[in-house]
Structures are given as structure tokens and as C-alpha cells.
Amino acid sequence: MLTYGLPRSGLAIMAGMGEDVMDERTGSPATGAAGGRPRTGLRAMVVEDETQLAGVIGSYLERDGFEVAVVHDGLEAVEAARAVDPDVVVLDLGLPSLDGVEVCRQLRTFSDAYVVMLTARSEEVDTLIGLSVGADDYLTKPFSPRILMARIQAMLRRPRPLGTSSDALEGARTFGPLVIDPLGRDVWLDGEPVALTRTEFDLLAALSERPRMAFSRRQLIDAVWGPSWVGDEHLVDVHVGHLRRKLDDDATQARFIRTVRGVGYRMGTGQ
């Protein structure tokens, strides 16, 4: 486990932990990274100023085959992300130097990593602020590390970018000036590429796959985040808001994403 800016006290805690973590149900040591899954080639970054919690999360990730970097400071997290190029970032909201919201905002300028925000505050406004800068999911402290790992694995089971090919557009979906290529995971608006996060693309792909269907928030969560996801279903609204801004759409115009009152959302025609 690679650690950035770890204070001496944190080093002592992690050295005492070794490869083991504490089982959240029994309080006894759980199987560590050495007895975990084979390396997956995926990289994870844990950004958490509570050194013991960061160590536990990192150990669970290592046990699941991730290469793990741990950072305890917001400014260092941004620089570390450029070096590590993580696939997944577990990001605490309350950090020294830069808070988690600003770290996430800066990450989104150069990284499409999945971001899970951790917060000690349960107020909806904190959740919505975190998601508004590009976080894909969130957990409120205290939480089970097993739940966190289940959320991460669910995100990673989504289709990953496959790149483009000469026949990629054969399966493209067209809605007026909007073109969605599920195979290459590309989106164009008026012939120009649209940069979406992985979660934004997955949501748009789910809506466009069955354009005549009105999806409830729960149905979209099942399709994008997975049936086991538990939390505030209004995170769908936040990501729909992101999509509308990036597609130069809005709730009144609704060319591409329509609100179905009392139900949820459906795909628009592009007209």
C-alpha cells in the first residue's frame, strides 16, 4: 500500500495493523491482502485524514486485488491522482488543505475515475453538493467496509470503454442532433463530442436503450448503480441535472431527457 504524506502517528497505526484489518462485525482480524483475490490491475486511491479508517479501507481494497495509494490531505490527493491515475477514488468530504468537494472538482478536470464520497454529515445538501461536482456515489459514516466494497464492485461491473472502431456507429442511437454509441461509449451533440463521466454515460445509455419507457428513480438505480444500492434515490436527479447541462438541455425544453411527473424520466426525441 503506497501512502502519501502519512504522519508518524498514522505510520505507527498502519505498521501495527500489518496485512490484517478488523472485522466490523466481530472485532477480530479478518483475512488480509495476502489471502485475498489475485491482483486485478486496477488502481484505487483512498483520500481520508483519519489514518486508521484509511488503513482499514486500503486493506479491504488490497484484499480485493487493487493496487492502493493512501492520501490524508486534499492538496496532496490532487497531485497523487495525477501520478497514480486511479480507477476508483474513495474520497472523504472533510479534509485538510482542500475539502473533498474541491478535490473532486479538480479530479474531474483530468480523471474519469469512479468517485465514492464519504461524509460524516447526513444532511441531503452535503450529499447533493458532493454529487454536483462529479462524485458517482456516497456513503455516510459510520459505514461497513463491506458495503463500500460492494458499491465499488457494482460500479466496476458496468461496461468499460472499449474504444472506437470503423463499424462502431452501426449500433448508435440517434435522437435528433444527439448520437450515442454504446459500444465505443461515445456521445456527440451536433457533431461535437460530449465529455461525460462513466456514471453519466451509464445513465444516458440506460434511458436511450428503451426510449419509450418511463423509468422510475429506483429502476434507474438498479440499472446503473445495481439492485443492492441503498441510499437517497434523488442522486438520480443530480446526475440527470449534469446530463442536461452537458447536453445543453433543460427541464422545460426536455429535448433529450424528459421528466415524467409522478414516475421519473424517459428519453426525449431530440426535437
mmCIF file of C-alpha atoms in Angstrom:
data_model
loop_
_atom_site.group_PDB
_atom_site.id
_atom_site.type_symbol
_atom_site.label_atom_id
_atom_site.label_comp_id
_atom_site.label_asym_id
_atom_site.label_seq_id
_atom_site.Cartn_x
_atom_site.Cartn_y
_atom_site.Cartn_z
ATOM 1 C CA MET A 1 0.000 0.000 0.000
ATOM 2 C CA LEU A 2 1.537 3.311 -1.104
ATOM 3 C CA THR A 3 0.992 6.170 1.344
ATOM 4 C CA TYR A 4 1.409 9.896 0.608
ATOM 5 C CA GLY A 5 2.091 12.397 3.382
ATOM 6 C CA LEU A 6 1.482 9.910 6.180
ATOM 7 C CA PRO A 7 2.188 11.387 9.657
ATOM 8 C CA ARG A 8 4.288 9.439 12.172
ATOM 9 C CA SER A 9 1.275 8.528 14.283
ATOM 10 C CA GLY A 10 -0.518 7.147 11.242
ATOM 11 C CA LEU A 11 2.572 5.160 10.270
ATOM 12 C CA ALA A 12 2.600 3.525 13.695
ATOM 13 C CA ILE A 13 -1.067 2.592 13.383
ATOM 14 C CA MET A 14 -0.619 1.018 9.957
ATOM 15 C CA ALA A 15 2.574 -0.787 10.963
ATOM 16 C CA GLY A 16 0.686 -2.325 13.850
ATOM 17 C CA MET A 17 -2.125 -3.425 11.545
ATOM 18 C CA GLY A 18 0.162 -5.222 9.117
ATOM 19 C CA GLU A 19 -1.815 -7.028 6.412
ATOM 20 C CA ASP A 20 -4.887 -7.524 8.615
ATOM 21 C CA VAL A 21 -7.977 -5.420 9.193
ATOM 22 C CA MET A 22 -10.556 -5.603 11.946
ATOM 23 C CA ASP A 23 -13.757 -7.386 11.083
ATOM 24 C CA GLU A 24 -16.569 -4.852 11.571
ATOM 25 C CA ARG A 25 -18.959 -7.451 12.997
ATOM 26 C CA THR A 26 -16.769 -9.447 15.393
ATOM 27 C CA GLY A 27 -13.855 -7.120 16.115
ATOM 28 C CA SER A 28 -11.424 -9.897 15.193
ATOM 29 C CA PRO A 29 -8.785 -9.717 12.464
ATOM 30 C CA ALA A 30 -10.113 -10.504 9.014
ATOM 31 C CA THR A 31 -8.152 -12.139 6.228
ATOM 32 C CA GLY A 32 -5.658 -9.623 4.864
ATOM 33 C CA ALA A 33 -4.393 -8.809 1.391
ATOM 34 C CA ALA A 34 -2.092 -11.821 1.346
ATOM 35 C CA GLY A 35 -5.109 -14.133 1.487
ATOM 36 C CA GLY A 36 -7.264 -12.063 -0.839
ATOM 37 C CA ARG A 37 -8.026 -12.124 -4.531
ATOM 38 C CA PRO A 38 -5.334 -12.083 -7.226
ATOM 39 C CA ARG A 39 -4.226 -8.648 -8.404
ATOM 40 C CA THR A 40 -6.714 -7.147 -10.840
ATOM 41 C CA GLY A 41 -4.501 -4.439 -12.321
ATOM 42 C CA LEU A 42 -6.988 -1.844 -11.041
ATOM 43 C CA ARG A 43 -5.751 1.106 -9.007
ATOM 44 C CA ALA A 44 -7.571 2.681 -6.061
ATOM 45 C CA MET A 45 -6.811 5.834 -4.111
ATOM 46 C CA VAL A 46 -8.106 6.381 -0.567
ATOM 47 C CA VAL A 47 -8.276 10.035 0.498
ATOM 48 C CA GLU A 48 -9.102 10.098 4.208
ATOM 49 C CA ASP A 49 -7.496 12.064 7.056
ATOM 50 C CA GLU A 50 -8.493 9.508 9.706
ATOM 51 C CA THR A 51 -5.413 7.318 9.367
ATOM 52 C CA GLN A 52 -6.859 4.198 10.962
ATOM 53 C CA LEU A 53 -10.001 4.306 8.809
ATOM 54 C CA ALA A 54 -7.871 4.933 5.717
ATOM 55 C CA GLY A 55 -5.799 1.886 6.587
ATOM 56 C CA VAL A 56 -8.863 -0.324 7.007
ATOM 57 C CA ILE A 57 -10.353 0.802 3.678
ATOM 58 C CA GLY A 58 -6.993 0.338 1.960
ATOM 59 C CA SER A 59 -6.653 -3.171 3.369
ATOM 60 C CA TYR A 60 -10.091 -4.170 2.100
ATOM 61 C CA LEU A 61 -9.226 -2.815 -1.340
ATOM 62 C CA GLU A 62 -5.912 -4.673 -1.370
ATOM 63 C CA ARG A 63 -7.688 -7.852 -0.350
ATOM 64 C CA ASP A 64 -9.917 -7.407 -3.410
ATOM 65 C CA GLY A 65 -6.884 -7.154 -5.681
ATOM 66 C CA PHE A 66 -6.426 -3.386 -6.037
ATOM 67 C CA GLU A 67 -3.142 -1.532 -6.039
ATOM 68 C CA VAL A 68 -3.802 1.062 -3.327
ATOM 69 C CA ALA A 69 -2.482 4.554 -2.632
ATOM 70 C CA VAL A 70 -3.497 6.321 0.586
ATOM 71 C CA VAL A 71 -3.522 10.114 0.964
ATOM 72 C CA HIS A 72 -4.507 12.161 4.022
ATOM 73 C CA ASP A 73 -4.525 15.690 2.591
ATOM 74 C CA GLY A 74 -6.640 17.331 -0.095
ATOM 75 C CA LEU A 75 -3.847 19.120 -1.949
ATOM 76 C CA GLU A 76 -1.683 16.007 -1.955
ATOM 77 C CA ALA A 77 -4.651 13.983 -3.236
ATOM 78 C CA VAL A 78 -4.899 16.006 -6.443
ATOM 79 C CA GLU A 79 -1.180 15.601 -7.169
ATOM 80 C CA ALA A 80 -1.231 11.913 -6.214
ATOM 81 C CA ALA A 81 -4.163 11.283 -8.557
ATOM 82 C CA ARG A 82 -2.131 12.606 -11.485
ATOM 83 C CA ALA A 83 0.655 10.168 -10.635
ATOM 84 C CA VAL A 84 -1.488 7.153 -9.738
ATOM 85 C CA ASP A 85 -4.225 7.553 -12.391
ATOM 86 C CA PRO A 86 -6.715 5.606 -10.238
ATOM 87 C CA ASP A 87 -9.737 3.666 -11.437
ATOM 88 C CA VAL A 88 -11.552 4.286 -8.128
ATOM 89 C CA VAL A 89 -11.227 7.089 -5.578
ATOM 90 C CA VAL A 90 -12.671 6.810 -2.067
ATOM 91 C CA LEU A 91 -12.840 10.457 -1.017
ATOM 92 C CA ASP A 92 -13.673 11.906 2.396
ATOM 93 C CA LEU A 93 -15.628 15.167 2.400
ATOM 94 C CA GLY A 94 -13.783 16.723 5.344
ATOM 95 C CA LEU A 95 -10.073 17.025 4.520
ATOM 96 C CA PRO A 96 -7.240 19.412 5.425
ATOM 97 C CA SER A 97 -5.919 21.842 2.776
ATOM 98 C CA LEU A 98 -8.740 21.159 0.305
ATOM 99 C CA ASP A 99 -12.103 19.650 1.184
ATOM 100 C CA GLY A 100 -13.470 16.659 -0.677
ATOM 101 C CA VAL A 101 -15.783 18.754 -2.842
ATOM 102 C CA GLU A 102 -12.894 20.807 -4.235
ATOM 103 C CA VAL A 103 -10.706 17.718 -4.631
ATOM 104 C CA CYS A 104 -13.475 16.054 -6.637
ATOM 105 C CA ARG A 105 -13.972 19.177 -8.724
ATOM 106 C CA GLN A 106 -10.284 19.232 -9.630
ATOM 107 C CA LEU A 107 -10.153 15.475 -10.254
ATOM 108 C CA ARG A 108 -12.920 15.808 -12.790
ATOM 109 C CA THR A 109 -10.767 18.123 -14.907
ATOM 110 C CA PHE A 110 -8.403 15.253 -15.761
ATOM 111 C CA SER A 111 -9.795 11.938 -14.449
ATOM 112 C CA ASP A 112 -12.867 9.790 -15.123
ATOM 113 C CA ALA A 113 -12.243 7.573 -12.080
ATOM 114 C CA TYR A 114 -15.251 6.380 -10.137
ATOM 115 C CA VAL A 115 -15.526 8.570 -7.023
ATOM 116 C CA VAL A 116 -17.243 7.424 -3.826
ATOM 117 C CA MET A 117 -17.678 10.302 -1.381
ATOM 118 C CA LEU A 118 -17.532 9.664 2.377
ATOM 119 C CA THR A 119 -19.230 12.120 4.716
ATOM 120 C CA ALA A 120 -19.837 12.303 8.452
ATOM 121 C CA ARG A 121 -22.840 14.556 7.823
ATOM 122 C CA SER A 122 -26.117 13.043 6.700
ATOM 123 C CA GLU A 123 -27.845 16.231 5.573
ATOM 124 C CA GLU A 124 -29.080 15.956 1.988
ATOM 125 C CA VAL A 125 -27.382 19.211 0.998
ATOM 126 C CA ASP A 126 -23.937 17.723 1.684
ATOM 127 C CA THR A 127 -24.747 14.732 -0.488
ATOM 128 C CA LEU A 128 -26.057 16.873 -3.325
ATOM 129 C CA ILE A 129 -23.044 19.204 -3.190
ATOM 130 C CA GLY A 130 -20.687 16.250 -3.399
ATOM 131 C CA LEU A 131 -22.533 14.700 -6.316
ATOM 132 C CA SER A 132 -22.812 18.057 -8.085
ATOM 133 C CA VAL A 133 -19.055 18.082 -8.691
ATOM 134 C CA GLY A 134 -18.966 14.617 -10.198
ATOM 135 C CA ALA A 135 -18.996 12.032 -7.398
ATOM 136 C CA ASP A 136 -20.606 8.783 -8.533
ATOM 137 C CA ASP A 137 -21.813 7.526 -5.165
ATOM 138 C CA TYR A 138 -21.638 8.351 -1.464
ATOM 139 C CA LEU A 139 -21.661 6.718 1.964
ATOM 140 C CA THR A 140 -22.425 8.341 5.308
ATOM 141 C CA LYS A 141 -20.183 7.500 8.290
ATOM 142 C CA PRO A 142 -20.222 5.180 10.115
ATOM 143 C CA PHE A 143 -20.414 2.541 7.387
ATOM 144 C CA SER A 144 -19.417 -1.069 6.862
ATOM 145 C CA PRO A 145 -16.296 -1.537 4.707
ATOM 146 C CA ARG A 146 -18.103 -4.499 3.168
ATOM 147 C CA ILE A 147 -20.859 -2.179 1.949
ATOM 148 C CA LEU A 148 -18.245 0.145 0.471
ATOM 149 C CA MET A 149 -16.588 -2.745 -1.365
ATOM 150 C CA ALA A 150 -19.962 -3.952 -2.662
ATOM 151 C CA ARG A 151 -20.662 -0.460 -4.055
ATOM 152 C CA ILE A 152 -17.246 -0.331 -5.733
ATOM 153 C CA GLN A 153 -17.586 -3.784 -7.260
ATOM 154 C CA ALA A 154 -21.055 -2.885 -8.571
ATOM 155 C CA MET A 155 -19.617 0.193 -10.314
ATOM 156 C CA LEU A 156 -16.782 -1.813 -11.811
ATOM 157 C CA ARG A 157 -19.206 -4.362 -13.248
ATOM 158 C CA ARG A 158 -20.580 -1.700 -15.556
ATOM 159 C CA PRO A 159 -19.332 -1.899 -19.146
ATOM 160 C CA ARG A 160 -15.926 -0.266 -19.546
ATOM 161 C CA PRO A 161 -14.811 1.811 -22.536
ATOM 162 C CA LEU A 162 -13.937 -0.397 -25.480
ATOM 163 C CA GLY A 163 -12.590 2.269 -27.800
ATOM 164 C CA THR A 164 -13.910 3.131 -31.239
ATOM 165 C CA SER A 165 -13.885 1.066 -34.401
ATOM 166 C CA SER A 166 -14.831 1.557 -38.004
ATOM 167 C CA ASP A 167 -18.221 -0.061 -37.523
ATOM 168 C CA ALA A 168 -18.890 1.382 -34.046
ATOM 169 C CA LEU A 169 -21.695 3.636 -35.247
ATOM 170 C CA GLU A 170 -23.701 0.700 -36.622
ATOM 171 C CA GLY A 171 -25.337 0.306 -33.199
ATOM 172 C CA ALA A 172 -25.502 4.029 -32.450
ATOM 173 C CA ARG A 173 -28.700 5.585 -31.102
ATOM 174 C CA THR A 174 -29.785 8.873 -32.620
ATOM 175 C CA PHE A 175 -32.095 11.446 -31.046
ATOM 176 C CA GLY A 176 -32.131 14.477 -33.326
ATOM 177 C CA PRO A 177 -28.653 16.059 -33.077
ATOM 178 C CA LEU A 178 -27.637 13.659 -30.266
ATOM 179 C CA VAL A 179 -25.775 10.447 -31.163
ATOM 180 C CA ILE A 180 -24.964 7.800 -28.536
ATOM 181 C CA ASP A 181 -22.536 4.981 -29.316
ATOM 182 C CA PRO A 182 -22.937 2.285 -26.607
ATOM 183 C CA LEU A 183 -20.086 0.172 -27.970
ATOM 184 C CA GLY A 184 -17.461 2.890 -28.005
ATOM 185 C CA ARG A 185 -19.129 4.751 -25.108
ATOM 186 C CA ASP A 186 -19.044 7.980 -27.096
ATOM 187 C CA VAL A 187 -21.615 10.780 -27.286
ATOM 188 C CA TRP A 188 -21.841 13.520 -29.923
ATOM 189 C CA LEU A 189 -24.062 16.595 -29.987
ATOM 190 C CA ASP A 190 -24.287 18.470 -33.290
ATOM 191 C CA GLY A 191 -21.238 16.521 -34.428
ATOM 192 C CA GLU A 192 -19.122 17.553 -31.436
ATOM 193 C CA PRO A 193 -18.002 15.051 -28.752
ATOM 194 C CA VAL A 194 -19.549 15.415 -25.300
ATOM 195 C CA ALA A 195 -17.372 14.544 -22.294
ATOM 196 C CA LEU A 196 -19.387 12.514 -19.776
ATOM 197 C CA THR A 197 -18.326 10.736 -16.626
ATOM 198 C CA ARG A 198 -18.803 6.970 -16.562
ATOM 199 C CA THR A 199 -21.914 7.267 -14.418
ATOM 200 C CA GLU A 200 -23.419 9.965 -16.635
ATOM 201 C CA PHE A 201 -22.860 7.804 -19.702
ATOM 202 C CA ASP A 202 -24.346 4.732 -17.991
ATOM 203 C CA LEU A 203 -27.454 6.718 -17.071
ATOM 204 C CA LEU A 204 -27.861 8.067 -20.605
ATOM 205 C CA ALA A 205 -27.295 4.585 -22.032
ATOM 206 C CA ALA A 206 -29.985 3.115 -19.768
ATOM 207 C CA LEU A 207 -32.533 5.757 -20.805
ATOM 208 C CA SER A 208 -31.703 5.520 -24.518
ATOM 209 C CA GLU A 209 -31.788 1.720 -24.592
ATOM 210 C CA ARG A 210 -35.572 1.814 -24.056
ATOM 211 C CA PRO A 211 -36.507 5.337 -25.203
ATOM 212 C CA ARG A 212 -40.283 4.851 -24.941
ATOM 213 C CA MET A 213 -40.126 3.662 -21.345
ATOM 214 C CA ALA A 214 -40.690 5.966 -18.371
ATOM 215 C CA PHE A 215 -38.139 4.880 -15.746
ATOM 216 C CA SER A 216 -38.650 5.375 -12.037
ATOM 217 C CA ARG A 217 -35.671 6.503 -9.995
ATOM 218 C CA ARG A 218 -35.449 3.021 -8.491
ATOM 219 C CA GLN A 219 -35.359 1.407 -11.925
ATOM 220 C CA LEU A 220 -32.532 3.701 -12.993
ATOM 221 C CA ILE A 221 -30.628 2.987 -9.789
ATOM 222 C CA ASP A 222 -30.991 -0.749 -10.396
ATOM 223 C CA ALA A 223 -29.740 -0.317 -13.968
ATOM 224 C CA VAL A 224 -26.797 1.969 -13.188
ATOM 225 C CA TRP A 225 -25.798 1.506 -9.533
ATOM 226 C CA GLY A 226 -27.128 -2.029 -9.032
ATOM 227 C CA PRO A 227 -30.106 -3.617 -7.212
ATOM 228 C CA SER A 228 -28.242 -3.779 -3.894
ATOM 229 C CA TRP A 229 -27.700 0.002 -3.747
ATOM 230 C CA VAL A 230 -29.327 1.654 -0.711
ATOM 231 C CA GLY A 231 -29.494 5.411 -0.150
ATOM 232 C CA ASP A 232 -31.182 8.611 -1.261
ATOM 233 C CA GLU A 233 -32.726 7.942 -4.673
ATOM 234 C CA HIS A 234 -32.579 11.646 -5.505
ATOM 235 C CA LEU A 235 -28.965 11.143 -6.579
ATOM 236 C CA VAL A 236 -30.583 10.246 -9.940
ATOM 237 C CA ASP A 237 -31.907 13.818 -10.156
ATOM 238 C CA VAL A 238 -28.410 15.196 -9.586
ATOM 239 C CA HIS A 239 -26.903 13.150 -12.411
ATOM 240 C CA VAL A 240 -29.814 13.975 -14.716
ATOM 241 C CA GLY A 241 -29.040 17.637 -13.994
ATOM 242 C CA HIS A 242 -25.416 17.058 -15.029
ATOM 243 C CA LEU A 243 -26.527 15.420 -18.265
ATOM 244 C CA ARG A 244 -28.932 18.206 -19.123
ATOM 245 C CA ARG A 245 -26.236 20.838 -18.657
ATOM 246 C CA LYS A 246 -23.733 18.955 -20.783
ATOM 247 C CA LEU A 247 -26.330 18.286 -23.493
ATOM 248 C CA ASP A 248 -27.444 21.929 -23.493
ATOM 249 C CA ASP A 249 -30.898 20.792 -22.423
ATOM 250 C CA ASP A 250 -33.183 21.811 -19.558
ATOM 251 C CA ALA A 251 -36.310 20.580 -17.838
ATOM 252 C CA THR A 252 -38.612 22.924 -19.766
ATOM 253 C CA GLN A 253 -37.104 22.214 -23.177
ATOM 254 C CA ALA A 254 -36.516 18.495 -22.475
ATOM 255 C CA ARG A 255 -35.214 17.611 -25.916
ATOM 256 C CA PHE A 256 -33.231 14.651 -24.663
ATOM 257 C CA ILE A 257 -34.327 13.805 -21.110
ATOM 258 C CA ARG A 258 -37.958 14.289 -20.159
ATOM 259 C CA THR A 259 -39.396 14.386 -16.661
ATOM 260 C CA VAL A 260 -42.432 12.141 -16.286
ATOM 261 C CA ARG A 261 -44.391 13.517 -13.360
ATOM 262 C CA GLY A 262 -45.050 11.015 -10.609
ATOM 263 C CA VAL A 263 -42.782 8.451 -12.247
ATOM 264 C CA GLY A 264 -39.277 9.593 -13.130
ATOM 265 C CA TYR A 265 -37.580 10.092 -16.501
ATOM 266 C CA ARG A 266 -37.667 8.960 -20.102
ATOM 267 C CA MET A 267 -35.673 9.689 -23.228
ATOM 268 C CA GLY A 268 -36.746 12.599 -25.426
ATOM 269 C CA THR A 269 -36.824 12.602 -29.218
ATOM 270 C CA GLY A 270 -34.246 15.346 -29.644
ATOM 271 C CA GLN A 271 -36.803 17.682 -31.230
#
